[in-house]
PDB file of C-alpha atoms in Angstrom:
ATOM      1  CA  MET A   1     -18.506 -23.298  -8.467  1.00 69.00           C
ATOM      2  CA  VAL A   2     -17.423 -19.834  -9.580  1.00 70.00           C
ATOM      3  CA  ASN A   3     -15.411 -17.825  -7.071  1.00 75.00           C
ATOM      4  CA  LEU A   4     -17.345 -14.562  -6.848  1.00 60.00           C
ATOM      5  CA  VAL A   5     -14.330 -12.525  -5.734  1.00 69.00           C
ATOM      6  CA  ALA A   6     -12.119 -13.876  -8.528  1.00 75.00           C
ATOM      7  CA  ALA A   7     -14.926 -13.196 -11.000  1.00 73.00           C
ATOM      8  CA  GLN A   8     -14.809  -9.504 -10.116  1.00 80.00           C
ATOM      9  CA  LYS A   9     -11.127  -9.200 -11.016  1.00 84.00           C
ATOM     10  CA  PRO A  10     -11.600  -8.699 -14.775  1.00 87.00           C
ATOM     11  CA  LEU A  11     -14.043  -5.888 -13.993  1.00 89.00           C
ATOM     12  CA  LEU A  12     -11.577  -4.246 -11.601  1.00 90.00           C
ATOM     13  CA  HIS A  13      -8.767  -4.637 -14.126  1.00 89.00           C
ATOM     14  CA  GLY A  14     -10.976  -3.037 -16.759  1.00 93.00           C
ATOM     15  CA  LEU A  15     -11.780  -0.122 -14.480  1.00 92.00           C
ATOM     16  CA  MET A  16      -8.086   0.381 -13.759  1.00 93.00           C
ATOM     17  CA  LYS A  17      -7.319   0.415 -17.476  1.00 93.00           C
ATOM     18  CA  MET A  18     -10.063   3.006 -17.994  1.00 94.00           C
ATOM     19  CA  ALA A  19      -8.481   5.026 -15.187  1.00 93.00           C
ATOM     20  CA  GLY A  20      -5.147   4.896 -17.028  1.00 93.00           C
ATOM     21  CA  VAL A  21      -3.019   2.171 -15.424  1.00 95.00           C
ATOM     22  CA  ILE A  22      -2.105  -1.303 -16.675  1.00 95.00           C
ATOM     23  CA  PRO A  23      -0.099  -4.205 -15.168  1.00 95.00           C
ATOM     24  CA  HIS A  24       3.573  -4.537 -16.014  1.00 95.00           C
ATOM     25  CA  SER A  25       5.929  -7.208 -14.647  1.00 94.00           C
ATOM     26  CA  VAL A  26       9.463  -6.096 -13.758  1.00 95.00           C
ATOM     27  CA  GLN A  27      12.350  -8.493 -13.213  1.00 95.00           C
ATOM     28  CA  ILE A  28      14.215  -6.847 -10.370  1.00 96.00           C
ATOM     29  CA  GLU A  29      17.018  -9.423 -10.464  1.00 94.00           C
ATOM     30  CA  LEU A  30      17.317 -13.122 -11.127  1.00 95.00           C
ATOM     31  CA  GLY A  31      14.700 -14.853  -8.978  1.00 95.00           C
ATOM     32  CA  THR A  32      12.790 -11.687  -8.045  1.00 97.00           C
ATOM     33  CA  VAL A  33       9.843 -10.353 -10.033  1.00 97.00           C
ATOM     34  CA  MET A  34       7.522  -7.533  -8.971  1.00 97.00           C
ATOM     35  CA  ASN A  35       4.239  -6.589 -10.584  1.00 97.00           C
ATOM     36  CA  PHE A  36       3.461  -2.880 -10.986  1.00 97.00           C
ATOM     37  CA  TRP A  37       0.373  -1.087 -12.232  1.00 96.00           C
ATOM     38  CA  VAL A  38       1.871   1.682 -14.340  1.00 96.00           C
ATOM     39  CA  PRO A  39       0.569   4.675 -16.350  1.00 95.00           C
ATOM     40  CA  VAL A  40      -0.579   3.385 -19.729  1.00 93.00           C
ATOM     41  CA  GLU A  41       1.166   6.260 -21.508  1.00 91.00           C
ATOM     42  CA  THR A  42       4.569   5.079 -20.253  1.00 91.00           C
ATOM     43  CA  ILE A  43       4.300   1.734 -22.085  1.00 87.00           C
ATOM     44  CA  ARG A  44       4.903   1.820 -25.827  1.00 75.00           C
ATOM     45  CA  LYS A  45       3.934  -1.322 -27.687  1.00 69.00           C
ATOM     46  CA  PRO A  46       5.896  -2.181 -30.851  1.00 63.00           C
ATOM     47  CA  ARG A  47       4.540  -1.112 -34.233  1.00 62.00           C
ATOM     48  CA  LYS A  48       3.759  -3.856 -36.703  1.00 61.00           C
ATOM     49  CA  ASP A  49       5.967  -2.246 -39.352  1.00 56.00           C
ATOM     50  CA  GLU A  50       9.098  -2.239 -37.168  1.00 55.00           C
ATOM     51  CA  GLU A  51      11.842  -4.413 -38.659  1.00 52.00           C
ATOM     52  CA  THR A  52      13.089  -5.563 -35.263  1.00 47.00           C
ATOM     53  CA  PRO A  53      10.119  -5.053 -32.957  1.00 47.00           C
ATOM     54  CA  LYS A  54      10.726  -4.990 -29.240  1.00 52.00           C
ATOM     55  CA  THR A  55       8.180  -6.415 -26.854  1.00 52.00           C
ATOM     56  CA  GLN A  56       7.571  -3.137 -25.027  1.00 63.00           C
ATOM     57  CA  THR A  57       9.540   0.017 -24.343  1.00 65.00           C
ATOM     58  CA  LEU A  58       9.164   2.262 -21.321  1.00 79.00           C
ATOM     59  CA  THR A  59       9.036   6.040 -21.267  1.00 83.00           C
ATOM     60  CA  THR A  60       9.603   8.252 -18.251  1.00 87.00           C
ATOM     61  CA  PRO A  61       6.455   9.606 -16.568  1.00 90.00           C
ATOM     62  CA  ALA A  62       5.402  13.055 -17.718  1.00 87.00           C
ATOM     63  CA  LYS A  63       3.478  14.066 -14.583  1.00 95.00           C
ATOM     64  CA  PRO A  64       4.451  14.128 -10.879  1.00 96.00           C
ATOM     65  CA  VAL A  65       4.671  10.544  -9.660  1.00 97.00           C
ATOM     66  CA  VAL A  66       2.550   9.102  -6.850  1.00 98.00           C
ATOM     67  CA  VAL A  67       3.312   5.568  -5.626  1.00 98.00           C
ATOM     68  CA  LEU A  68       0.512   3.771  -3.728  1.00 98.00           C
ATOM     69  CA  ILE A  69       1.699   0.973  -1.420  1.00 98.00           C
ATOM     70  CA  HIS A  70      -0.870  -1.500  -0.099  1.00 97.00           C
ATOM     71  CA  GLY A  71      -1.317  -3.122   3.288  1.00 94.00           C
ATOM     72  CA  PHE A  72      -1.329  -6.782   4.312  1.00 90.00           C
ATOM     73  CA  ALA A  73      -4.821  -8.036   3.501  1.00 81.00           C
ATOM     74  CA  ALA A  74      -5.016  -7.331  -0.242  1.00 88.00           C
ATOM     75  CA  GLU A  75      -2.896  -6.536  -3.290  1.00 91.00           C
ATOM     76  CA  GLY A  76      -2.343  -3.091  -4.798  1.00 93.00           C
ATOM     77  CA  ILE A  77      -5.371  -2.242  -6.924  1.00 94.00           C
ATOM     78  CA  VAL A  78      -7.814  -3.923  -4.530  1.00 92.00           C
ATOM     79  CA  THR A  79      -6.473  -1.705  -1.739  1.00 94.00           C
ATOM     80  CA  TRP A  80      -6.366   1.496  -3.816  1.00 96.00           C
ATOM     81  CA  GLN A  81      -9.320   0.913  -6.183  1.00 95.00           C
ATOM     82  CA  PHE A  82     -10.997   4.195  -5.171  1.00 95.00           C
ATOM     83  CA  GLN A  83      -7.827   6.297  -5.281  1.00 97.00           C
ATOM     84  CA  VAL A  84      -6.267   5.449  -8.670  1.00 97.00           C
ATOM     85  CA  GLY A  85      -8.940   7.074 -10.832  1.00 95.00           C
ATOM     86  CA  ALA A  86      -9.045  10.136  -8.597  1.00 96.00           C
ATOM     87  CA  LEU A  87      -5.325  10.800  -9.134  1.00 97.00           C
ATOM     88  CA  THR A  88      -4.449   9.866 -12.723  1.00 96.00           C
ATOM     89  CA  LYS A  89      -5.577  13.144 -14.300  1.00 95.00           C
ATOM     90  CA  LYS A  90      -2.840  15.142 -12.593  1.00 96.00           C
ATOM     91  CA  TYR A  91      -0.365  12.458 -11.524  1.00 97.00           C
ATOM     92  CA  SER A  92       1.496   9.465 -12.926  1.00 97.00           C
ATOM     93  CA  VAL A  93       0.262   6.718 -10.596  1.00 97.00           C
ATOM     94  CA  TYR A  94       2.276   3.566  -9.865  1.00 97.00           C
ATOM     95  CA  VAL A  95       0.855   0.744  -7.742  1.00 98.00           C
ATOM     96  CA  PRO A  96       3.321  -2.040  -6.849  1.00 97.00           C
ATOM     97  CA  ASP A  97       2.261  -5.427  -5.570  1.00 97.00           C
ATOM     98  CA  LEU A  98       4.663  -6.129  -2.719  1.00 97.00           C
ATOM     99  CA  LEU A  99       6.519  -9.431  -2.680  1.00 97.00           C
ATOM    100  CA  PHE A 100       4.158 -12.398  -2.183  1.00 96.00           C
ATOM    101  CA  PHE A 101       1.153 -10.318  -3.206  1.00 94.00           C
ATOM    102  CA  GLY A 102      -0.462 -10.135  -6.638  1.00 90.00           C
ATOM    103  CA  GLY A 103       2.090 -12.233  -8.514  1.00 89.00           C
ATOM    104  CA  SER A 104       5.222 -10.615  -7.073  1.00 96.00           C
ATOM    105  CA  LEU A 105       7.671 -13.292  -5.943  1.00 96.00           C
ATOM    106  CA  THR A 106      11.260 -13.803  -4.875  1.00 97.00           C
ATOM    107  CA  ASP A 107      13.501 -16.758  -4.138  1.00 96.00           C
ATOM    108  CA  LYS A 108      15.463 -14.667  -1.622  1.00 96.00           C
ATOM    109  CA  THR A 109      14.984 -15.413   2.078  1.00 96.00           C
ATOM    110  CA  ASP A 110      14.948 -11.809   3.343  1.00 96.00           C
ATOM    111  CA  ARG A 111      11.469 -10.921   4.670  1.00 95.00           C
ATOM    112  CA  SER A 112      12.202  -7.486   6.136  1.00 94.00           C
ATOM    113  CA  PRO A 113      10.433  -4.210   5.237  1.00 94.00           C
ATOM    114  CA  VAL A 114      13.872  -2.995   4.119  1.00 95.00           C
ATOM    115  CA  PHE A 115      14.021  -5.689   1.434  1.00 96.00           C
ATOM    116  CA  GLN A 116      10.502  -4.821   0.287  1.00 97.00           C
ATOM    117  CA  ALA A 117      11.495  -1.143   0.109  1.00 97.00           C
ATOM    118  CA  GLU A 118      14.655  -1.881  -1.836  1.00 97.00           C
ATOM    119  CA  THR A 119      12.745  -4.073  -4.286  1.00 98.00           C
ATOM    120  CA  VAL A 120      10.057  -1.426  -4.897  1.00 98.00           C
ATOM    121  CA  VAL A 121      12.682   1.266  -5.503  1.00 98.00           C
ATOM    122  CA  LYS A 122      14.678  -0.932  -7.885  1.00 97.00           C
ATOM    123  CA  GLY A 123      11.482  -1.614  -9.801  1.00 97.00           C
ATOM    124  CA  LEU A 124      10.532   2.060  -9.937  1.00 97.00           C
ATOM    125  CA  LYS A 125      13.975   2.975 -11.253  1.00 96.00           C
ATOM    126  CA  LYS A 126      13.642   0.351 -13.991  1.00 95.00           C
ATOM    127  CA  LEU A 127      10.322   1.993 -14.874  1.00 95.00           C
ATOM    128  CA  GLY A 128      11.991   5.382 -15.252  1.00 94.00           C
ATOM    129  CA  VAL A 129      10.828   6.947 -11.975  1.00 95.00           C
ATOM    130  CA  GLN A 130      13.353   9.340 -10.458  1.00 95.00           C
ATOM    131  CA  LYS A 131      11.243  11.296  -7.947  1.00 96.00           C
ATOM    132  CA  CYS A 132       7.977  10.419  -6.253  1.00 97.00           C
ATOM    133  CA  THR A 133       5.543  10.926  -3.412  1.00 98.00           C
ATOM    134  CA  VAL A 134       4.717   7.675  -1.603  1.00 98.00           C
ATOM    135  CA  VAL A 135       1.330   6.892  -0.068  1.00 98.00           C
ATOM    136  CA  GLY A 136       1.523   3.956   2.327  1.00 97.00           C
ATOM    137  CA  PHE A 137      -1.229   2.132   4.184  1.00 97.00           C
ATOM    138  CA  SER A 138      -0.632  -0.092   7.236  1.00 95.00           C
ATOM    139  CA  TYR A 139       2.162  -2.577   6.339  1.00 95.00           C
ATOM    140  CA  GLY A 140       2.767  -0.474   3.235  1.00 96.00           C
ATOM    141  CA  GLY A 141       3.329   2.544   5.450  1.00 96.00           C
ATOM    142  CA  MET A 142       6.231   0.797   7.173  1.00 95.00           C
ATOM    143  CA  VAL A 143       7.674  -0.050   3.756  1.00 96.00           C
ATOM    144  CA  ALA A 144       7.184   3.595   2.729  1.00 97.00           C
ATOM    145  CA  PHE A 145       9.112   4.819   5.771  1.00 96.00           C
ATOM    146  CA  LYS A 146      12.014   2.542   4.816  1.00 96.00           C
ATOM    147  CA  MET A 147      11.924   3.827   1.230  1.00 97.00           C
ATOM    148  CA  ALA A 148      12.100   7.416   2.476  1.00 97.00           C
ATOM    149  CA  GLU A 149      14.898   6.600   4.898  1.00 95.00           C
ATOM    150  CA  LEU A 150      17.054   4.707   2.404  1.00 96.00           C
ATOM    151  CA  TYR A 151      16.299   6.753  -0.722  1.00 97.00           C
ATOM    152  CA  PRO A 152      15.716  10.391   0.310  1.00 96.00           C
ATOM    153  CA  ASP A 153      16.706  11.617  -3.148  1.00 96.00           C
ATOM    154  CA  MET A 154      13.839   9.656  -4.695  1.00 97.00           C
ATOM    155  CA  VAL A 155      11.087   9.951  -2.066  1.00 98.00           C
ATOM    156  CA  GLN A 156      10.150  13.612  -1.844  1.00 97.00           C
ATOM    157  CA  ALA A 157       7.146  13.321   0.466  1.00 97.00           C
ATOM    158  CA  MET A 158       4.882  10.758   2.122  1.00 98.00           C
ATOM    159  CA  VAL A 159       1.277  10.223   3.098  1.00 98.00           C
ATOM    160  CA  ILE A 160       0.862   7.568   5.785  1.00 97.00           C
ATOM    161  CA  SER A 161      -2.423   5.988   6.889  1.00 97.00           C
ATOM    162  CA  GLY A 162      -2.915   3.480   9.700  1.00 95.00           C
ATOM    163  CA  SER A 163       0.761   2.675  10.178  1.00 94.00           C
ATOM    164  CA  ILE A 164       3.734   3.267  12.439  1.00 90.00           C
ATOM    165  CA  LEU A 165       7.464   3.858  12.040  1.00 89.00           C
ATOM    166  CA  ALA A 166       8.357   0.325  13.119  1.00 84.00           C
ATOM    167  CA  MET A 167       6.621  -2.616  14.767  1.00 86.00           C
ATOM    168  CA  THR A 168       8.430  -3.169  18.047  1.00 83.00           C
ATOM    169  CA  ASP A 169       7.768  -6.285  20.085  1.00 85.00           C
ATOM    170  CA  SER A 170       6.055  -4.260  22.842  1.00 86.00           C
ATOM    171  CA  ILE A 171       3.711  -2.508  20.387  1.00 86.00           C
ATOM    172  CA  SER A 172       2.939  -5.816  18.716  1.00 88.00           C
ATOM    173  CA  ASP A 173       2.208  -7.597  22.004  1.00 89.00           C
ATOM    174  CA  ALA A 174       0.094  -4.749  23.400  1.00 89.00           C
ATOM    175  CA  THR A 175      -1.917  -4.317  20.202  1.00 90.00           C
ATOM    176  CA  LEU A 176      -2.650  -8.023  19.812  1.00 90.00           C
ATOM    177  CA  SER A 177      -3.624  -8.317  23.480  1.00 91.00           C
ATOM    178  CA  ARG A 178      -5.977  -5.339  23.198  1.00 92.00           C
ATOM    179  CA  LEU A 179      -7.612  -6.742  20.062  1.00 91.00           C
ATOM    180  CA  GLY A 180      -7.876 -10.260  21.496  1.00 90.00           C
ATOM    181  CA  PHE A 181      -5.558 -12.122  19.119  1.00 91.00           C
ATOM    182  CA  LYS A 182      -2.675 -14.451  19.997  1.00 90.00           C
ATOM    183  CA  SER A 183      -0.467 -13.565  17.017  1.00 89.00           C
ATOM    184  CA  SER A 184      -0.206 -11.283  13.992  1.00 91.00           C
ATOM    185  CA  SER A 185      -0.848 -14.287  11.750  1.00 91.00           C
ATOM    186  CA  GLU A 186      -4.089 -15.079  13.558  1.00 90.00           C
ATOM    187  CA  LEU A 187      -5.233 -11.481  12.946  1.00 90.00           C
ATOM    188  CA  LEU A 188      -3.933 -10.855   9.428  1.00 90.00           C
ATOM    189  CA  LEU A 189      -3.910 -14.328   7.886  1.00 88.00           C
ATOM    190  CA  PRO A 190      -7.332 -15.753   8.792  1.00 88.00           C
ATOM    191  CA  THR A 191      -8.023 -19.322   7.739  1.00 88.00           C
ATOM    192  CA  SER A 192     -11.760 -19.374   8.405  1.00 88.00           C
ATOM    193  CA  VAL A 193     -14.858 -17.280   7.811  1.00 86.00           C
ATOM    194  CA  LYS A 194     -14.948 -16.571  11.543  1.00 91.00           C
ATOM    195  CA  GLY A 195     -11.361 -15.310  11.447  1.00 88.00           C
ATOM    196  CA  LEU A 196     -12.010 -13.093   8.425  1.00 87.00           C
ATOM    197  CA  LYS A 197     -15.080 -11.626  10.099  1.00 88.00           C
ATOM    198  CA  ALA A 198     -12.986 -10.899  13.185  1.00 89.00           C
ATOM    199  CA  LEU A 199     -10.379  -9.088  11.049  1.00 90.00           C
ATOM    200  CA  LEU A 200     -13.033  -6.996   9.293  1.00 88.00           C
ATOM    201  CA  SER A 201     -14.703  -6.162  12.606  1.00 90.00           C
ATOM    202  CA  VAL A 202     -11.543  -4.516  13.965  1.00 91.00           C
ATOM    203  CA  ALA A 203     -10.455  -2.993  10.636  1.00 92.00           C
ATOM    204  CA  ALA A 204     -13.694  -1.209   9.724  1.00 91.00           C
ATOM    205  CA  TYR A 205     -15.648   1.460  11.601  1.00 91.00           C
ATOM    206  CA  LYS A 206     -19.001   0.360  10.227  1.00 85.00           C
ATOM    207  CA  LYS A 207     -19.972  -3.220  10.827  1.00 77.00           C
ATOM    208  CA  LEU A 208     -19.933  -4.834   7.407  1.00 68.00           C
ATOM    209  CA  TRP A 209     -22.164  -7.759   6.454  1.00 61.00           C
ATOM    210  CA  PHE A 210     -21.375 -10.172   3.645  1.00 67.00           C
ATOM    211  CA  PRO A 211     -22.750 -13.686   3.060  1.00 72.00           C
ATOM    212  CA  ASN A 212     -20.479 -16.515   4.200  1.00 77.00           C
ATOM    213  CA  ARG A 213     -20.019 -17.560   0.571  1.00 75.00           C
ATOM    214  CA  LEU A 214     -18.326 -14.240  -0.176  1.00 77.00           C
ATOM    215  CA  HIS A 215     -16.068 -14.570   2.859  1.00 73.00           C
ATOM    216  CA  LYS A 216     -15.008 -18.054   1.710  1.00 82.00           C
ATOM    217  CA  ASP A 217     -14.265 -16.805  -1.801  1.00 76.00           C
ATOM    218  CA  PHE A 218     -12.231 -13.897  -0.413  1.00 79.00           C
ATOM    219  CA  LEU A 219     -10.172 -16.301   1.702  1.00 78.00           C
ATOM    220  CA  GLU A 220      -9.359 -18.404  -1.373  1.00 79.00           C
ATOM    221  CA  VAL A 221      -8.276 -15.466  -3.547  1.00 76.00           C
ATOM    222  CA  MET A 222      -6.679 -12.918  -1.239  1.00 77.00           C
ATOM    223  CA  PHE A 223      -4.674 -15.004   1.231  1.00 76.00           C
ATOM    224  CA  THR A 224      -2.245 -16.878  -0.997  1.00 82.00           C
ATOM    225  CA  ASN A 225       1.458 -17.501  -0.182  1.00 89.00           C
ATOM    226  CA  ARG A 226       0.511 -17.964   3.471  1.00 88.00           C
ATOM    227  CA  ASN A 227       3.865 -19.350   4.637  1.00 93.00           C
ATOM    228  CA  GLU A 228       5.810 -16.480   3.063  1.00 94.00           C
ATOM    229  CA  ARG A 229       3.387 -13.881   4.380  1.00 93.00           C
ATOM    230  CA  ALA A 230       3.678 -15.354   7.882  1.00 92.00           C
ATOM    231  CA  GLU A 231       7.446 -14.912   7.520  1.00 94.00           C
ATOM    232  CA  LEU A 232       6.878 -11.285   6.455  1.00 94.00           C
ATOM    233  CA  LEU A 233       4.992 -10.724   9.698  1.00 92.00           C
ATOM    234  CA  GLU A 234       7.833 -12.283  11.688  1.00 92.00           C
ATOM    235  CA  GLY A 235      10.334 -10.089   9.829  1.00 92.00           C
ATOM    236  CA  LEU A 236       8.305  -7.014  10.690  1.00 90.00           C
ATOM    237  CA  VAL A 237       8.760  -7.121  14.452  1.00 86.00           C
ATOM    238  CA  ILE A 238      11.952  -5.642  15.916  1.00 80.00           C
ATOM    239  CA  SER A 239      13.254  -5.427  19.465  1.00 66.00           C
ATOM    240  CA  ASN A 240      12.410  -2.431  21.639  1.00 66.00           C
ATOM    241  CA  LYS A 241      16.163  -1.935  21.936  1.00 59.00           C
ATOM    242  CA  ASP A 242      16.615  -1.460  18.182  1.00 58.00           C
ATOM    243  CA  PRO A 243      14.364   1.411  17.070  1.00 59.00           C
ATOM    244  CA  THR A 244      15.873   4.821  16.461  1.00 70.00           C
ATOM    245  CA  ILE A 245      13.777   7.697  15.169  1.00 74.00           C
ATOM    246  CA  HIS A 246      15.191   8.634  11.812  1.00 83.00           C
ATOM    247  CA  LYS A 247      15.118  12.348  11.038  1.00 88.00           C
ATOM    248  CA  PHE A 248      13.178  12.508   7.804  1.00 93.00           C
ATOM    249  CA  PRO A 249      13.796  15.524   5.566  1.00 94.00           C
ATOM    250  CA  GLN A 250      10.573  14.853   3.651  1.00 96.00           C
ATOM    251  CA  LYS A 251       7.148  16.317   4.372  1.00 96.00           C
ATOM    252  CA  ILE A 252       4.997  13.605   5.961  1.00 97.00           C
ATOM    253  CA  HIS A 253       1.211  13.826   6.141  1.00 97.00           C
ATOM    254  CA  LEU A 254      -0.507  11.432   8.568  1.00 97.00           C
ATOM    255  CA  LEU A 255      -4.010  10.810   7.201  1.00 97.00           C
ATOM    256  CA  TRP A 256      -5.985   8.738   9.702  1.00 97.00           C
ATOM    257  CA  GLY A 257      -9.338   7.177  10.388  1.00 96.00           C
ATOM    258  CA  GLU A 258     -10.284   8.628  13.761  1.00 96.00           C
ATOM    259  CA  ASN A 259     -11.853   5.316  14.790  1.00 95.00           C
ATOM    260  CA  ASP A 260      -8.878   3.128  13.821  1.00 95.00           C
ATOM    261  CA  GLU A 261      -8.863   0.242  16.304  1.00 94.00           C
ATOM    262  CA  ILE A 262      -5.599  -1.324  15.099  1.00 94.00           C
ATOM    263  CA  PHE A 263      -3.367   1.755  15.185  1.00 94.00           C
ATOM    264  CA  LYS A 264      -5.361   4.138  17.323  1.00 93.00           C
ATOM    265  CA  LEU A 265      -5.366   7.907  16.961  1.00 93.00           C
ATOM    266  CA  GLU A 266      -2.826   8.165  19.778  1.00 92.00           C
ATOM    267  CA  PHE A 267      -0.257   6.350  17.597  1.00 92.00           C
ATOM    268  CA  ALA A 268      -0.613   9.014  14.915  1.00 94.00           C
ATOM    269  CA  GLN A 269      -0.450  11.885  17.386  1.00 92.00           C
ATOM    270  CA  ASN A 270       2.626  10.462  19.116  1.00 92.00           C
ATOM    271  CA  MET A 271       4.273   9.797  15.757  1.00 93.00           C
ATOM    272  CA  LYS A 272       3.650  13.379  14.673  1.00 94.00           C
ATOM    273  CA  GLU A 273       5.549  14.575  17.741  1.00 93.00           C
ATOM    274  CA  GLN A 274       8.384  12.132  17.060  1.00 91.00           C
ATOM    275  CA  LEU A 275       8.688  13.144  13.406  1.00 92.00           C
ATOM    276  CA  GLY A 276       8.906  16.838  14.180  1.00 90.00           C
ATOM    277  CA  GLU A 277       8.045  19.945  12.220  1.00 92.00           C
ATOM    278  CA  ASN A 278       7.898  18.240   8.809  1.00 92.00           C
ATOM    279  CA  ALA A 279       4.912  16.134   9.890  1.00 95.00           C
ATOM    280  CA  THR A 280       1.246  17.111   9.695  1.00 96.00           C
ATOM    281  CA  PHE A 281      -1.833  15.244  10.889  1.00 96.00           C
ATOM    282  CA  GLU A 282      -5.393  15.009   9.591  1.00 97.00           C
ATOM    283  CA  GLY A 283      -8.153  12.820  10.991  1.00 96.00           C
ATOM    284  CA  ILE A 284     -11.216  11.554   9.142  1.00 96.00           C
ATOM    285  CA  LYS A 285     -14.339  11.036  11.227  1.00 96.00           C
ATOM    286  CA  LYS A 286     -16.450   7.875  11.147  1.00 95.00           C
ATOM    287  CA  ALA A 287     -13.646   5.829   9.617  1.00 95.00           C
ATOM    288  CA  GLY A 288     -11.528   2.982  10.938  1.00 95.00           C
ATOM    289  CA  HIS A 289      -8.284   1.359   9.812  1.00 95.00           C
ATOM    290  CA  LEU A 290      -9.680   0.974   6.267  1.00 94.00           C
ATOM    291  CA  VAL A 291     -10.247   4.730   5.995  1.00 96.00           C
ATOM    292  CA  HIS A 292      -9.432   4.909   2.254  1.00 96.00           C
ATOM    293  CA  LEU A 293     -12.093   2.268   1.501  1.00 94.00           C
ATOM    294  CA  GLU A 294     -14.709   3.389   4.030  1.00 94.00           C
ATOM    295  CA  ARG A 295     -14.669   7.097   3.205  1.00 95.00           C
ATOM    296  CA  PRO A 296     -12.926   7.322  -0.172  1.00 96.00           C
ATOM    297  CA  CYS A 297     -14.350  10.700  -1.210  1.00 97.00           C
ATOM    298  CA  VAL A 298     -13.152  12.426   1.961  1.00 97.00           C
ATOM    299  CA  TYR A 299      -9.837  10.552   1.863  1.00 98.00           C
ATOM    300  CA  ASN A 300      -9.230  11.496  -1.772  1.00 98.00           C
ATOM    301  CA  ARG A 301     -10.045  15.153  -1.115  1.00 97.00           C
ATOM    302  CA  CYS A 302      -7.529  15.276   1.755  1.00 97.00           C
ATOM    303  CA  LEU A 303      -4.925  13.360  -0.246  1.00 98.00           C
ATOM    304  CA  LYS A 304      -5.249  15.579  -3.321  1.00 97.00           C
ATOM    305  CA  LYS A 305      -5.032  18.741  -1.219  1.00 97.00           C
ATOM    306  CA  PHE A 306      -1.734  17.581   0.299  1.00 97.00           C
ATOM    307  CA  LEU A 307      -0.331  16.473  -3.065  1.00 97.00           C
ATOM    308  CA  ALA A 308      -1.276  19.822  -4.615  1.00 96.00           C
ATOM    309  CA  SER A 309       0.474  21.677  -1.787  1.00 94.00           C
ATOM    310  CA  LEU A 310       3.730  19.986  -2.797  1.00 93.00           C
ATOM    311  CA  GLN A 311       3.434  21.502  -6.283  1.00 82.00           C
ATOM    312  CA  GLY A 312       3.012  25.056  -5.005  1.00 68.00           C
ATOM    313  CA  PRO A 313       0.076  27.460  -4.457  1.00 57.00           C
ATOM    314  CA  GLN A 314      -0.919  27.444  -8.148  1.00 49.00           C
ATOM    315  CA  ALA A 315      -1.553  23.688  -8.109  1.00 52.00           C
ATOM    316  CA  GLU A 316      -4.010  23.975  -5.222  1.00 49.00           C
ATOM    317  CA  LYS A 317      -6.409  26.156  -7.227  1.00 48.00           C
TER     318      LYS A 317
END
């Protein structure tokens, strides 16, 4: 029987190509490969008349770079399918698939957000990216914070949605207890239709209905590498004694669904205070944790306004 979710992938890939991005695999180091969706104009295929044709050559991006980093339930272009096309006219858009998502793999044992951040940055540098603005959602937001902390010369600004600076054990325990789950794996790595429905019910503002067949197909396609992803969740949680609030020099825009049940509005407001004067906050009504998928037009308008502000007053017109 055809998997309906898998059958949609060629269509999504085609739409992404029409929007101006194509997949490109980058060997970060021996044993570590990360897939990126990159601007089509940065990939030059060899000409047939070349005497010693190369497979592909990369050119540096010509427009300001925006890097979109996905969350835990889906790979890059599934997460950002409504944002890519809205940005490619004015920006060079890069969408990495984090390790153990979308074909990105490593034989290393490190499962920390720091290792994810380092791998993304190494990949971006191999692709010719020197400066960028990072947009991070949920788990991807925590990776984005690590990128900004470790590579301030590269990451010029950030947009963060439905995420926090770091997942401490107390935040993890309190959040799971409030949502009615025993562990992060039970919430984020469902193994049954019932579990997937429970995840969607807390992630979305509007109650979504899909036939059970579609839920089963989604489980088969989107939740691969379960053991490694469970280890990523374990590597995410740190002790309450460890966190220190890094002073970020970058501008940080917190763009939130006002009805987010996973990381409630209070998380964003408290984080804005912690981050200081470089942080701004914007809430989107009638949207939950999946704000960029539930209200993409509003989200894109807010996102583009912030990105334009980084380029100066002229860019906002």
